[in-house]
Amino acid sequence: MAFDPWAGVPETSLADQVYAWLRAAVQGGTLSRGQKVTERELAARLGVSPTPVREALRQLIHERVVVRTGPRSLQIADYGPETLDEIAETEARLRGLVARFAARKRPPSLVKSLNESLAEADALVARLLRARQDGTLGECAESLDRVMAILARFHRRIEGAAANPVMEALLAQSRVFSRDERLHRTIERIDSQPERFVRRYREHQALLDAIAEGDEERADNLAFAHHVTAARRRRAPRR
């Protein structure tokens, strides 16, 4: 299948689309940290004129996702481990605040939709644990992919319920430096540490309960602990 740089990019202005693609490319590793880039090269890659690329890069320079290294030279920011850890902790703090606001506002549809998400995920998680016992876990990447997609939707719904556009923008800015965990690493963890996997998964139900009860403090603490632990695991060397 031919590479489509625009897949999944919202249909907004061309400069906004280029901006969204560049951010996703940095987060996903298509553009690696420290990689040199040029307006002309990126424009050719995306099949657009240099103007929208220039506008997008200007915003990314402002956000420190891209840095200017000379009059005509640019590169993707390459922060050290300490800075990346601090960014990850900032993201976790923001996610805690988002959960706090969601617990405070609790729109009527939120708890229902979160319950539906976890009910769907519960069946898949049970299937994964059965597959581990049967020795067929390696054949379940699709089920795990679906679980991760459901949980991502779960957290997006909480963010939407917080209804705070400034917080959303700050979260988006911090996320560009965090990469999603790979499926095969998660499968390895289910296989080697199923109790930890189940405990981490059940944290979603605890967070839902706190939001449903309007317990802002507990929702904040649970969300922060959940996300900061995930960030630290991503940074930990693989063994």
Tab-separated table of C-alpha atoms in Angstrom, residues 63-217:
chain	number	residue	atom	x	y	z
A	63	GLU	CA	6.460	25.193	20.618
A	64	ARG	CA	10.099	24.009	20.625
A	65	VAL	CA	9.215	20.869	18.689
A	66	VAL	CA	11.492	22.113	15.913
A	67	VAL	CA	14.606	24.206	16.532
A	68	ARG	CA	16.448	26.505	14.154
A	69	THR	CA	20.145	25.682	13.983
A	70	GLY	CA	21.115	28.267	11.367
A	71	PRO	CA	19.672	30.823	8.926
A	72	ARG	CA	18.293	28.050	6.694
A	73	SER	CA	18.729	24.934	8.786
A	74	LEU	CA	16.190	23.261	11.070
A	75	GLN	CA	16.038	20.074	13.049
A	76	ILE	CA	13.576	18.148	15.168
A	77	ALA	CA	14.186	18.930	18.837
A	78	ASP	CA	16.308	16.319	20.593
A	79	TYR	CA	15.865	16.725	24.318
A	80	GLY	CA	17.845	14.697	26.817
A	81	PRO	CA	16.398	12.010	29.114
A	82	GLU	CA	15.937	14.368	32.068
A	83	THR	CA	13.932	16.873	30.022
A	84	LEU	CA	11.836	14.101	28.468
A	85	ASP	CA	11.082	12.730	31.928
A	86	GLU	CA	9.992	16.193	33.056
A	87	ILE	CA	7.768	16.561	29.995
A	88	ALA	CA	6.226	13.147	30.725
A	89	GLU	CA	5.562	14.162	34.322
A	90	THR	CA	3.995	17.408	33.108
A	91	GLU	CA	1.690	15.435	30.811
A	92	ALA	CA	0.694	13.169	33.718
A	93	ARG	CA	-0.044	16.220	35.902
A	94	LEU	CA	-2.209	17.670	33.160
A	95	ARG	CA	-4.085	14.385	32.783
A	96	GLY	CA	-4.743	14.471	36.513
A	97	LEU	CA	-6.219	17.946	36.226
A	98	VAL	CA	-8.324	16.854	33.265
A	99	ALA	CA	-9.758	14.005	35.353
A	100	ARG	CA	-10.432	16.465	38.188
A	101	PHE	CA	-12.399	18.743	35.869
A	102	ALA	CA	-14.291	15.780	34.389
A	103	ALA	CA	-15.295	14.665	37.911
A	104	ARG	CA	-16.407	18.201	38.679
A	105	LYS	CA	-18.540	18.609	35.549
A	106	ARG	CA	-19.727	15.015	35.015
A	107	PRO	CA	-21.927	15.479	31.936
A	108	PRO	CA	-24.771	12.911	32.005
A	109	SER	CA	-23.453	10.942	29.039
A	110	LEU	CA	-19.891	10.574	30.361
A	111	VAL	CA	-20.264	7.791	32.930
A	112	LYS	CA	-22.477	5.799	30.569
A	113	SER	CA	-19.974	6.026	27.708
A	114	LEU	CA	-17.020	5.159	29.981
A	115	ASN	CA	-18.883	2.133	31.326
A	116	GLU	CA	-19.626	0.997	27.782
A	117	SER	CA	-15.954	1.334	26.838
A	118	LEU	CA	-14.780	-0.768	29.773
A	119	ALA	CA	-17.464	-3.396	29.201
A	120	GLU	CA	-16.165	-3.801	25.651
A	121	ALA	CA	-12.556	-3.934	26.844
A	122	ASP	CA	-13.341	-6.389	29.673
A	123	ALA	CA	-14.296	-9.125	27.213
A	124	LEU	CA	-11.131	-8.610	25.213
A	125	VAL	CA	-8.901	-8.584	28.299
A	126	ALA	CA	-10.491	-11.853	29.460
A	127	ARG	CA	-9.745	-13.306	26.033
A	128	LEU	CA	-6.110	-12.189	26.277
A	129	LEU	CA	-5.687	-13.776	29.710
A	130	ARG	CA	-7.225	-17.034	28.483
A	131	ALA	CA	-4.851	-16.975	25.518
A	132	ARG	CA	-1.923	-16.575	27.904
A	133	GLN	CA	-3.008	-19.694	29.773
A	134	ASP	CA	-3.447	-21.571	26.483
A	135	GLY	CA	-0.064	-20.441	25.146
A	136	THR	CA	-1.646	-18.621	22.188
A	137	LEU	CA	-1.016	-15.039	23.321
A	138	GLY	CA	1.194	-14.348	20.313
A	139	GLU	CA	-1.857	-14.758	18.072
A	140	CYS	CA	-3.827	-12.039	19.872
A	141	ALA	CA	-2.156	-8.842	18.688
A	142	GLU	CA	-5.426	-7.713	17.083
A	143	SER	CA	-7.338	-8.095	20.358
A	144	LEU	CA	-4.680	-6.149	22.230
A	145	ASP	CA	-4.728	-3.471	19.551
A	146	ARG	CA	-8.481	-3.128	20.094
A	147	VAL	CA	-8.064	-2.906	23.875
A	148	MET	CA	-5.509	-0.128	23.510
A	149	ALA	CA	-7.772	1.726	21.072
A	150	ILE	CA	-10.716	1.431	23.473
A	151	LEU	CA	-8.660	2.728	26.391
A	152	ALA	CA	-7.363	5.605	24.277
A	153	ARG	CA	-11.000	6.461	23.519
A	154	PHE	CA	-11.794	6.159	27.244
A	155	HIS	CA	-9.203	8.812	28.074
A	156	ARG	CA	-10.253	11.045	25.162
A	157	ARG	CA	-13.810	11.032	26.489
A	158	ILE	CA	-12.558	12.173	29.889
A	159	GLU	CA	-10.615	14.972	28.207
A	160	GLY	CA	-13.701	15.972	26.250
A	161	ALA	CA	-15.786	16.031	29.429
A	162	ALA	CA	-13.259	18.352	31.079
A	163	ALA	CA	-14.198	20.849	28.351
A	164	ASN	CA	-11.099	22.968	28.845
A	165	PRO	CA	-9.562	24.055	25.506
A	166	VAL	CA	-6.423	25.475	27.127
A	167	MET	CA	-5.771	22.177	28.904
A	168	GLU	CA	-6.336	20.296	25.654
A	169	ALA	CA	-3.755	22.486	23.908
A	170	LEU	CA	-1.198	21.976	26.678
A	171	LEU	CA	-1.743	18.223	26.589
A	172	ALA	CA	-1.325	18.150	22.820
A	173	GLN	CA	1.936	20.053	23.117
A	174	SER	CA	3.365	17.678	25.724
A	175	ARG	CA	2.273	14.536	23.855
A	176	VAL	CA	4.423	15.236	20.837
A	177	PHE	CA	7.408	14.045	22.871
A	178	SER	CA	5.817	10.801	24.120
A	179	ARG	CA	5.454	7.747	21.940
A	180	ASP	CA	2.813	5.064	22.218
A	181	GLU	CA	3.903	1.762	23.697
A	182	ARG	CA	4.443	-0.942	21.109
A	183	LEU	CA	2.046	-3.871	21.024
A	184	HIS	CA	4.699	-6.540	21.254
A	185	ARG	CA	6.099	-5.021	24.450
A	186	THR	CA	2.653	-5.015	26.016
A	187	ILE	CA	2.127	-8.635	24.986
A	188	GLU	CA	5.420	-9.508	26.656
A	189	ARG	CA	4.227	-7.850	29.859
A	190	ILE	CA	0.928	-9.740	29.822
A	191	ASP	CA	2.883	-12.958	29.392
A	192	SER	CA	5.535	-12.289	32.053
A	193	GLN	CA	3.589	-10.119	34.511
A	194	PRO	CA	-0.147	-10.784	34.109
A	195	GLU	CA	-0.938	-9.537	37.624
A	196	ARG	CA	0.621	-6.156	36.853
A	197	PHE	CA	-1.231	-5.960	33.548
A	198	VAL	CA	-4.564	-6.689	35.277
A	199	ARG	CA	-3.820	-4.190	38.044
A	200	ARG	CA	-3.002	-1.490	35.516
A	201	TYR	CA	-6.137	-2.263	33.542
A	202	ARG	CA	-8.344	-2.112	36.647
A	203	GLU	CA	-7.074	1.380	37.379
A	204	HIS	CA	-9.446	2.530	34.621
A	205	GLN	CA	-12.445	1.258	36.587
A	206	ALA	CA	-11.185	3.014	39.728
A	207	LEU	CA	-10.851	6.250	37.770
A	208	LEU	CA	-14.344	5.845	36.337
A	209	ASP	CA	-15.752	5.297	39.850
A	210	ALA	CA	-14.070	8.448	41.154
A	211	ILE	CA	-15.466	10.497	38.283
A	212	ALA	CA	-18.941	8.991	38.702
A	213	GLU	CA	-18.902	9.916	42.401
A	214	GLY	CA	-17.672	13.427	41.676
A	215	ASP	CA	-14.540	12.816	43.779
A	216	GLU	CA	-12.226	15.373	42.167
A	217	GLU	CA	-9.220	14.737	44.408
